[in-house]
Short mmCIF file of C-alpha atoms and ligand atoms in Angstrom, two decimals:
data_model
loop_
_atom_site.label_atom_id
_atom_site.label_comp_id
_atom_site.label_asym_id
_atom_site.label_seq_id
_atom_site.Cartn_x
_atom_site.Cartn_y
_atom_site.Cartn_z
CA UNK C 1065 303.70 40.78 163.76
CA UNK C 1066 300.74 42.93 165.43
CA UNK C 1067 297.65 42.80 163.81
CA UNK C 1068 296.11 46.16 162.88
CA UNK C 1069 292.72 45.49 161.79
CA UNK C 1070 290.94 48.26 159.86
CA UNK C 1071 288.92 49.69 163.51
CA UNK C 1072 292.39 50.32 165.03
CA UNK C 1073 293.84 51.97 162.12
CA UNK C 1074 290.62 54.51 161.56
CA UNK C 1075 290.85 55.51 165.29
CA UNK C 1076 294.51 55.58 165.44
CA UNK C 1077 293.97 58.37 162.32
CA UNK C 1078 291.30 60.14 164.09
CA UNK C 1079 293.97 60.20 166.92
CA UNK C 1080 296.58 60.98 165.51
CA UNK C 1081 296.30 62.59 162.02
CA UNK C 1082 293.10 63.90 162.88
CA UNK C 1083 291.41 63.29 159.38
CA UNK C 1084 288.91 60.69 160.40
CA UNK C 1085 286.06 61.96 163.25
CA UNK C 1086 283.90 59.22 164.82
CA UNK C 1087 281.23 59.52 161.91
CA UNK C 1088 283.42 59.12 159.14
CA UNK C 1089 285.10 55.96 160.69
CA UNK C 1090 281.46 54.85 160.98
CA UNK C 1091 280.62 55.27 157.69
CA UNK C 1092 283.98 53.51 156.43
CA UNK C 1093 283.22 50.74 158.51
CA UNK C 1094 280.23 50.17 157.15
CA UNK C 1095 281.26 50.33 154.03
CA UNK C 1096 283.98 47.84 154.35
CA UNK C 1097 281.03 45.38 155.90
CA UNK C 1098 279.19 45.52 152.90
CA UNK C 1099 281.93 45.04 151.03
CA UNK C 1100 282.43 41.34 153.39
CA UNK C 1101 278.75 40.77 151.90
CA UNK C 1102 279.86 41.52 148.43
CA UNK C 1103 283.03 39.24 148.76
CA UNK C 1104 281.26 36.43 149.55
CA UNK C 1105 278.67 36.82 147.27
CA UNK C 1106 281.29 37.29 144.38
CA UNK C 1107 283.28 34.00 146.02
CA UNK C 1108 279.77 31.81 145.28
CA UNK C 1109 280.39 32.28 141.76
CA UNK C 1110 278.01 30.52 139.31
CA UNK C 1111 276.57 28.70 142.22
CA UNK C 1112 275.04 31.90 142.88
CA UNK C 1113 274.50 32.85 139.24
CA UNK C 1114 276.74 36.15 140.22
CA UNK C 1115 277.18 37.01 136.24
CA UNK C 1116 273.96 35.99 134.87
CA UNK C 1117 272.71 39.48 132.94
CA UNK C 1118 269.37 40.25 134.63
CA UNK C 1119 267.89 41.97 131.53
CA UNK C 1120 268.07 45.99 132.90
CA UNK C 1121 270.53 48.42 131.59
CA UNK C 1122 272.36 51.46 134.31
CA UNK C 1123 271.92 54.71 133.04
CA UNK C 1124 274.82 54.28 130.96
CA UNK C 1125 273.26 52.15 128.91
CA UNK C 1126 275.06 48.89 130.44
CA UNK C 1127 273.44 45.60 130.78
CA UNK C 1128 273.46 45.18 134.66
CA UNK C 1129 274.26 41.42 135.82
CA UNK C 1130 272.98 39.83 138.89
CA UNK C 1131 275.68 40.59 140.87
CA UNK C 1132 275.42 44.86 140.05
CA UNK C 1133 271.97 44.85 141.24
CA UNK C 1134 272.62 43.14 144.99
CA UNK C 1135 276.07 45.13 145.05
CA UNK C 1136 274.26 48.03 144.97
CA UNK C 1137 271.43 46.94 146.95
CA UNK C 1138 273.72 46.20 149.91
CA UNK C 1139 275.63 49.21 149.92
CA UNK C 1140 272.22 50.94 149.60
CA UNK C 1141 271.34 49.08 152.94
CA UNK C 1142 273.94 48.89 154.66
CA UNK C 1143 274.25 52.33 154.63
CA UNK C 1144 270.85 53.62 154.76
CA UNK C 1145 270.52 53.49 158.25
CA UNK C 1146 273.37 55.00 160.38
CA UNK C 1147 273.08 58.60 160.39
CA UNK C 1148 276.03 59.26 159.01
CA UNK C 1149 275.13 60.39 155.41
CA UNK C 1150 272.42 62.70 153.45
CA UNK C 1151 272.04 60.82 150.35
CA UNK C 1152 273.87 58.37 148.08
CA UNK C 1153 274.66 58.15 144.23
CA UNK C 1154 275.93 54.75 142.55
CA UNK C 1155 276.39 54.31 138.85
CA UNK C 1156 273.76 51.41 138.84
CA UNK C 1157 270.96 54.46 139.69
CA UNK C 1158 269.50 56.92 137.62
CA UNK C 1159 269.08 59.73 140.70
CA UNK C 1160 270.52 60.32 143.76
CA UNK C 1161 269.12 58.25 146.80
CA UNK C 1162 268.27 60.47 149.93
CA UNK C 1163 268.51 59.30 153.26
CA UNK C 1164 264.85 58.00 154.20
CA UNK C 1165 262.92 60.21 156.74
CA UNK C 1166 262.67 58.19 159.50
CA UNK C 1167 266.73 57.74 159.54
CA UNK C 1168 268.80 60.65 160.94
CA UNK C 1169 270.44 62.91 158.26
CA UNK C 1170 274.24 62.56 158.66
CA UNK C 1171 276.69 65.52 156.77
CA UNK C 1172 278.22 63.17 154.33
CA UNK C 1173 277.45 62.27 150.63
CA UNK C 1174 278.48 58.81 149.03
CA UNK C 1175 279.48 58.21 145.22
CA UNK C 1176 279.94 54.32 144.56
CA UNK C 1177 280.71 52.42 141.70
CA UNK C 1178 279.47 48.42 143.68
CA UNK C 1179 280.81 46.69 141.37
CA UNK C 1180 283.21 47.64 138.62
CA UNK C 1181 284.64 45.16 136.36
CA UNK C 1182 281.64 43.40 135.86
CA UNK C 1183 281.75 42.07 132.52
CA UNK C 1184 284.62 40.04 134.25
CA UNK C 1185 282.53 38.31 136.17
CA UNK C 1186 281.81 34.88 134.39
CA UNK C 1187 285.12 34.45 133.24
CA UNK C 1188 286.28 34.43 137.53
CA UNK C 1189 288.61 37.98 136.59
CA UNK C 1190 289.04 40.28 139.59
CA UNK C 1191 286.36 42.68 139.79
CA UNK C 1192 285.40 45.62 142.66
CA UNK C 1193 283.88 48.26 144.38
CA UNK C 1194 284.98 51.50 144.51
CA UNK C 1195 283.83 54.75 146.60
CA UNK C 1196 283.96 57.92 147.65
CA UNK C 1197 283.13 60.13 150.46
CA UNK C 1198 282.34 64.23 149.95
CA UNK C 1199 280.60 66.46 152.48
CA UNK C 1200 277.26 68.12 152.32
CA UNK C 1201 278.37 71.88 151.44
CA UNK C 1202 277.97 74.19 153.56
CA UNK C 1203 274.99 75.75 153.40
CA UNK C 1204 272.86 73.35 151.55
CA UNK C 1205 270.02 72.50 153.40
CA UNK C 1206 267.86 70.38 150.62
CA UNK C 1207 270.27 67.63 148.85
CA UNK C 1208 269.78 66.80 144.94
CA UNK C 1209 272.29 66.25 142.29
CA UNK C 1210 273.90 69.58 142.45
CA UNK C 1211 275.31 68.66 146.39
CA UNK C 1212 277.41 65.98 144.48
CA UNK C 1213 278.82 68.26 141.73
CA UNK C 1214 281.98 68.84 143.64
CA UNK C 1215 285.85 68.64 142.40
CA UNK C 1216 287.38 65.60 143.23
CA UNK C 1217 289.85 67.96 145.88
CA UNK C 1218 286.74 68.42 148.15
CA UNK C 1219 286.77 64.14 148.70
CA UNK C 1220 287.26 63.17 152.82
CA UNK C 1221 287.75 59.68 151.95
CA UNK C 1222 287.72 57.24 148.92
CA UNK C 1223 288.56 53.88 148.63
CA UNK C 1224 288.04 50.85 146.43
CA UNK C 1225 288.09 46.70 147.00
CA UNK C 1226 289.10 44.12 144.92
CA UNK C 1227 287.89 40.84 144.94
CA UNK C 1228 290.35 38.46 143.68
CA UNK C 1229 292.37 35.70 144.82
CA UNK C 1230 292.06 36.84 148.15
CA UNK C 1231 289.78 40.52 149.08
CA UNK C 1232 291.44 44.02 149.61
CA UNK C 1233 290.74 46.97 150.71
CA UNK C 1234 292.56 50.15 149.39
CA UNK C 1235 291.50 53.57 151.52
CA UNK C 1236 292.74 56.73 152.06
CA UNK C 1237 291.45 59.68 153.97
CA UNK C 1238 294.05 62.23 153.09
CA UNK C 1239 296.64 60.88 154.83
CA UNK C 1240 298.46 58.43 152.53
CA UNK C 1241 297.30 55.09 152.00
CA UNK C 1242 296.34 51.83 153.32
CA UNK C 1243 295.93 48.37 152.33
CA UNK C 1244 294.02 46.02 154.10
CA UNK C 1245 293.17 42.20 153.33
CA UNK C 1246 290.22 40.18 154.53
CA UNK C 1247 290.70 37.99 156.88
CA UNK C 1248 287.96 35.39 155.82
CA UNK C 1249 288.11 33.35 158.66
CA UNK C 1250 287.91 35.86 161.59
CA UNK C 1251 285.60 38.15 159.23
CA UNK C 1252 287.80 41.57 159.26
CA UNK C 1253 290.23 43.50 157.33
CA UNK C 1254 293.37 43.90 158.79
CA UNK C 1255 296.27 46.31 157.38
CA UNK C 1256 298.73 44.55 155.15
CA UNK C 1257 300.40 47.41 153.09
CA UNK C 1258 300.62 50.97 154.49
CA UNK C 1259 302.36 54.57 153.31
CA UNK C 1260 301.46 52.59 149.57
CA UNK C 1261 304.41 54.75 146.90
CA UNK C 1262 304.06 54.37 143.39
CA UNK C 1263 307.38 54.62 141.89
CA UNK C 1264 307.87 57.68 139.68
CA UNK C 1265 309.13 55.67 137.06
CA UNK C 1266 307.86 52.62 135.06
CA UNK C 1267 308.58 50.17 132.58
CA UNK C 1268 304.34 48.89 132.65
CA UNK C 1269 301.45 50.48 130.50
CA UNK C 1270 298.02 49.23 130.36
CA UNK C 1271 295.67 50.17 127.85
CA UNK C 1272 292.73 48.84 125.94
CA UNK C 1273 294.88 48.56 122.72
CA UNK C 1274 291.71 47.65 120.42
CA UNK C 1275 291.09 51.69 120.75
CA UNK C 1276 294.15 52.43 119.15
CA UNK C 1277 292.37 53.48 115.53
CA UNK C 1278 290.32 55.69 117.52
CA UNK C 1279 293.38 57.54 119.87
CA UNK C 1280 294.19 61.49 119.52
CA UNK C 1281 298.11 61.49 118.14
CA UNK C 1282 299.42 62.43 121.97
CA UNK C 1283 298.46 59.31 123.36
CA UNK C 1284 299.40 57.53 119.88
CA UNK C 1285 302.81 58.59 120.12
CA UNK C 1286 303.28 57.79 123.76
CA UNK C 1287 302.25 54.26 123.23
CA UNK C 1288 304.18 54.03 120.01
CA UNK C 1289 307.40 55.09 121.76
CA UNK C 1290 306.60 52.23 124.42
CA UNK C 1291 305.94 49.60 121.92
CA UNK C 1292 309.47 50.67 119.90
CA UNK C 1293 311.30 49.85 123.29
CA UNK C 1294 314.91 49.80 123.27
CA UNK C 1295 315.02 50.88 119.97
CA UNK C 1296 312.99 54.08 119.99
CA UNK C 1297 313.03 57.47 121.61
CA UNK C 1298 312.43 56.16 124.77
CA UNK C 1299 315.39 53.70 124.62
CA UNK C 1300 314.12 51.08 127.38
CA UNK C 1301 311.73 48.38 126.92
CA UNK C 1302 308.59 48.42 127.81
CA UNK C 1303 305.54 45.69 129.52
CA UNK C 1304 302.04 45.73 128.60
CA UNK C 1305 299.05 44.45 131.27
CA UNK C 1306 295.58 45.00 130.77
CA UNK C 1307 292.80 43.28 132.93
CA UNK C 1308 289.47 45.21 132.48
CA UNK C 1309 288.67 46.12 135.71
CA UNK C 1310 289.70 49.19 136.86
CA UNK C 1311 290.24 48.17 140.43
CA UNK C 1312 292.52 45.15 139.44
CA UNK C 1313 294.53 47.41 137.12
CA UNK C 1314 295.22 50.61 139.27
CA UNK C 1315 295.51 48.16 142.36
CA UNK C 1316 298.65 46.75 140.13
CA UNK C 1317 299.65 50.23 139.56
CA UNK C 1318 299.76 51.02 142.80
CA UNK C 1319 301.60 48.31 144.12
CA UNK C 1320 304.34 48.28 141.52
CA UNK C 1321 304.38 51.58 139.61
CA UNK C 1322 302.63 51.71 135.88
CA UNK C 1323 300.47 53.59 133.66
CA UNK C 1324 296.80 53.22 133.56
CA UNK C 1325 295.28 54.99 130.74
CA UNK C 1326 291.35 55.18 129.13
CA UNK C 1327 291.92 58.06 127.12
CA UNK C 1328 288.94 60.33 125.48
CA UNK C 1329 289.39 59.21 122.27
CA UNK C 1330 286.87 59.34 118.66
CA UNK C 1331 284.76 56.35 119.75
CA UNK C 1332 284.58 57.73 123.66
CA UNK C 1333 284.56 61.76 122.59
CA UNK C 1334 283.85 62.41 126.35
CA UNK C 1335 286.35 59.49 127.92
CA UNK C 1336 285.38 56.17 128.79
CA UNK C 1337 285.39 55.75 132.54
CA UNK C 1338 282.74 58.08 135.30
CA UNK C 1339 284.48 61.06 136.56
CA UNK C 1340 282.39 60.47 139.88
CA UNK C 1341 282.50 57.07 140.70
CA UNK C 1342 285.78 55.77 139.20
CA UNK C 1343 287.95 58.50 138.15
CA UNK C 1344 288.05 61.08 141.12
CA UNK C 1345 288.52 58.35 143.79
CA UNK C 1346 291.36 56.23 142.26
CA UNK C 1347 292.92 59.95 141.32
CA UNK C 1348 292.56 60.27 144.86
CA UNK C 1349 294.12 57.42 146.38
CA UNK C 1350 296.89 58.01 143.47
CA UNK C 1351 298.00 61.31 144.04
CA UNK C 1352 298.07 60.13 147.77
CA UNK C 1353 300.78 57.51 146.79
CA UNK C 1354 302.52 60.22 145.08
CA UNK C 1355 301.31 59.13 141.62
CA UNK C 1356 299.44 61.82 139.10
CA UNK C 1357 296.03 61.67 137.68
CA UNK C 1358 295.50 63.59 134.65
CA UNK C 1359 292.84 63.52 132.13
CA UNK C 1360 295.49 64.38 129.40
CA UNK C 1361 295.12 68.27 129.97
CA UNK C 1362 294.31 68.76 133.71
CA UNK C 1363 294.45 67.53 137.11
CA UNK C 1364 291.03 65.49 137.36
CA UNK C 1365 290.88 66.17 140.91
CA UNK C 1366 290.53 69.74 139.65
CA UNK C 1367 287.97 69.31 137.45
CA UNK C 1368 284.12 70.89 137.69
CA UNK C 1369 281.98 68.01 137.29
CA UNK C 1370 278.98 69.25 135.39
CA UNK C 1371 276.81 66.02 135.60
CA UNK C 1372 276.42 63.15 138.15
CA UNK C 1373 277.21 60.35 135.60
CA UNK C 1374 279.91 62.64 133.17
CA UNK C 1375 282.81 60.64 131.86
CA UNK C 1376 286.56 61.30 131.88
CA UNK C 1377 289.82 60.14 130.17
CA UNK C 1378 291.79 59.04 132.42
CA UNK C 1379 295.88 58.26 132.25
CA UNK C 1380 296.73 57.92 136.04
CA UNK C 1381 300.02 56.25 137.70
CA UNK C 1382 303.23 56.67 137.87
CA UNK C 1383 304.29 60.18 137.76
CA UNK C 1384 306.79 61.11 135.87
CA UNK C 1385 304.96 58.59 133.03
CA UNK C 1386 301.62 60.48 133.42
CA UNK C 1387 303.54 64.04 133.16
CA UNK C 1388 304.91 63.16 130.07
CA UNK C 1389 301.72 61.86 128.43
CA UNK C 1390 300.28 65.27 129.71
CA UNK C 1391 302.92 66.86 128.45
CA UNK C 1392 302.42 65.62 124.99
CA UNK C 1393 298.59 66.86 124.95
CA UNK C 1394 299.47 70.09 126.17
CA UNK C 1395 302.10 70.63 123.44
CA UNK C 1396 300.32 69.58 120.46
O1 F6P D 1919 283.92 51.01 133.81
C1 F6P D 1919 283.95 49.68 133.94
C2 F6P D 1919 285.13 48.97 133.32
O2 F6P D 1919 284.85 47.61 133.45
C3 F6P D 1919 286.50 49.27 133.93
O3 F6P D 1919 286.72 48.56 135.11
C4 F6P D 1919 287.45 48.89 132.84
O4 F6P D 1919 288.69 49.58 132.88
C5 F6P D 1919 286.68 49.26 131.60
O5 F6P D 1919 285.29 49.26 131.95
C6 F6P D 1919 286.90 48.30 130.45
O6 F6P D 1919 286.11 48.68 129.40
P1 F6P D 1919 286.30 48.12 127.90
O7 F6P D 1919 286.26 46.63 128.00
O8 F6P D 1919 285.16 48.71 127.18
O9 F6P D 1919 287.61 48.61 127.40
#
């Protein structure tokens, strides 16, 4: 079988499809090399003391482990440099991080979350990065937080790894989307999956059941009616998975059809998971499969973020799943 490695099939979309111009593919291959530095860091394991808590907190109050620190460090890096973007925002900083002076200013912005899943780490789960590209607005000539504060629509690109038994890469830049493995020995990604189609329908939720005390009764009822199986309204039995990293659980989703849910619920009033940096990307790539992303009452892609680091429900997946857990908010 031909090789398509991840070069050939950025250029064959900025041929063809047109949604990928030469700085964009730039930027997405840099990204993707950092995210060969990441891999291999998060392949050293303990050796490298990857999940050894460094003694900071992120903004969000998390305590950041060896391996969030240099995740972010490299994307910071790697990135810094190449003229393709105006500033960068990660969920491991406080405020955005503006292209240094003595780089050329590029007309792209980048949201990353370098390393979700990291209180996976010492126990050798799957964990990830995840990203996502917007474009300066028009217009805006000095770049702060309000640049970012765009609807998940206005992304050109988003995209998220896992690093697992082997390393993907999940992308799309509007045009459907792609799945790429590393290649460790020759040191690229090449395309393994592409045209990715969640299936409407599933029989698979996943779901951090400890909330369940905490759920509003919509999302309550939907997973009682999975849990009653054959013998409930639903009258078909359902599976549950649930890793704890976001990119290990929607990457299952997307390969097989499920439903990924973090609800809002009493405990997390405003949701659990960042609008910006996990939510509106993996809505992205999701809708692009021909899944649905909702946040229970609307389309997050749709939604006005008001804050770099606001949080979201999220119940994203298969479609006809998510519709009906939608459904159930809207009607109550
Ligand atoms: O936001 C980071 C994250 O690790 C996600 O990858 C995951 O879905 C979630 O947090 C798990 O959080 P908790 O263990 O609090 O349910």
């Amino acid at each position: 079988m031909k090789r398509v490695t991840l070069t050939q099939y950025l250029i064959e979309q900025q041929r063809s499809a047109g949604t990928v111009s030469p700085e964009l593919r730039l930027l997405l291959e840099v990204i993707a090399r950092a995210c060969k530095m990441i891999s291999h860091a998060v392949g050293k394991g303990a050796l490298a003391g990857i999940g050894d808590v460094v003694g900071t907190q992120n903004v969000q109050g998390e305590a950041q482990k060896r391996l969030d620190v240099v995740a972010n460090e490299v994307l910071v890096e790697a990135n810094e440099w190449g003229g393709q973007l105006a500033a960068m925002v990660s969920e491991e900083m406080d405020e955005p991080h503006l292209i240094p002076s003595r780089y050329p200013r590029g007309q792209f912005l980048l949201l990353m979350d370098p390393l979700d899943g990291s209180s996976n780490l010492d126990v050798n789960i799957s964990v990830g990065t995840i990203f996502s590209v917007l474009r300066v607005p028009d217009g805006c000539t000095s770049i702060d937080e309000k640049a970012f504060l765009q609807p998940g629509s206005k992304q050109v690109a988003a995209g998220f790894t896992v690093y697992g038994a082997s390393t993907i890469l999940v992308l799309t830049v509007g045009s459907g989307v792609a799945c790429f493995t590393l290649d460790k020995e020759l040191g690229s990604f090449v395309m393994t999956q592409t045209g990715l189609a969640i299936p409407a329908d599933t029989g698979e939720f996943a779901i951090n059941v400890s909330n369940m005390r905490n759920w509003e009764a919509p999302v309550k009822r939907y997973i009682d009616e999975c849990l009653a199986g054959k013998t409930g309204a639903r009258e078909k039995d359902f599976n549950m998975r649930w890793v704890a990293s976001m990119v290990a659980d929607v990457y299952r989703t997307l390969s097989r059809g499920g439903i990924f849910m973090y609800p809002r619920d009493a405990k997390h009033k405003d949701g659990r998971l960042r609008l910006m940096y996990e939510a509106n990307p993996m809505a992205f790539i999701v809708e692009q499969a021909g899944g649905a992303a909702t946040n229970g009452r609307q389309r997050i892609l749709d939604i006005q973020p008001g804050a770099l680091h606001q949080r979201v429900g999220v119940i994203l997946g298969s479609r006809n799943e998510v519709e009906r857990v939608t459904r159930y908010h809207l009607e109550k």
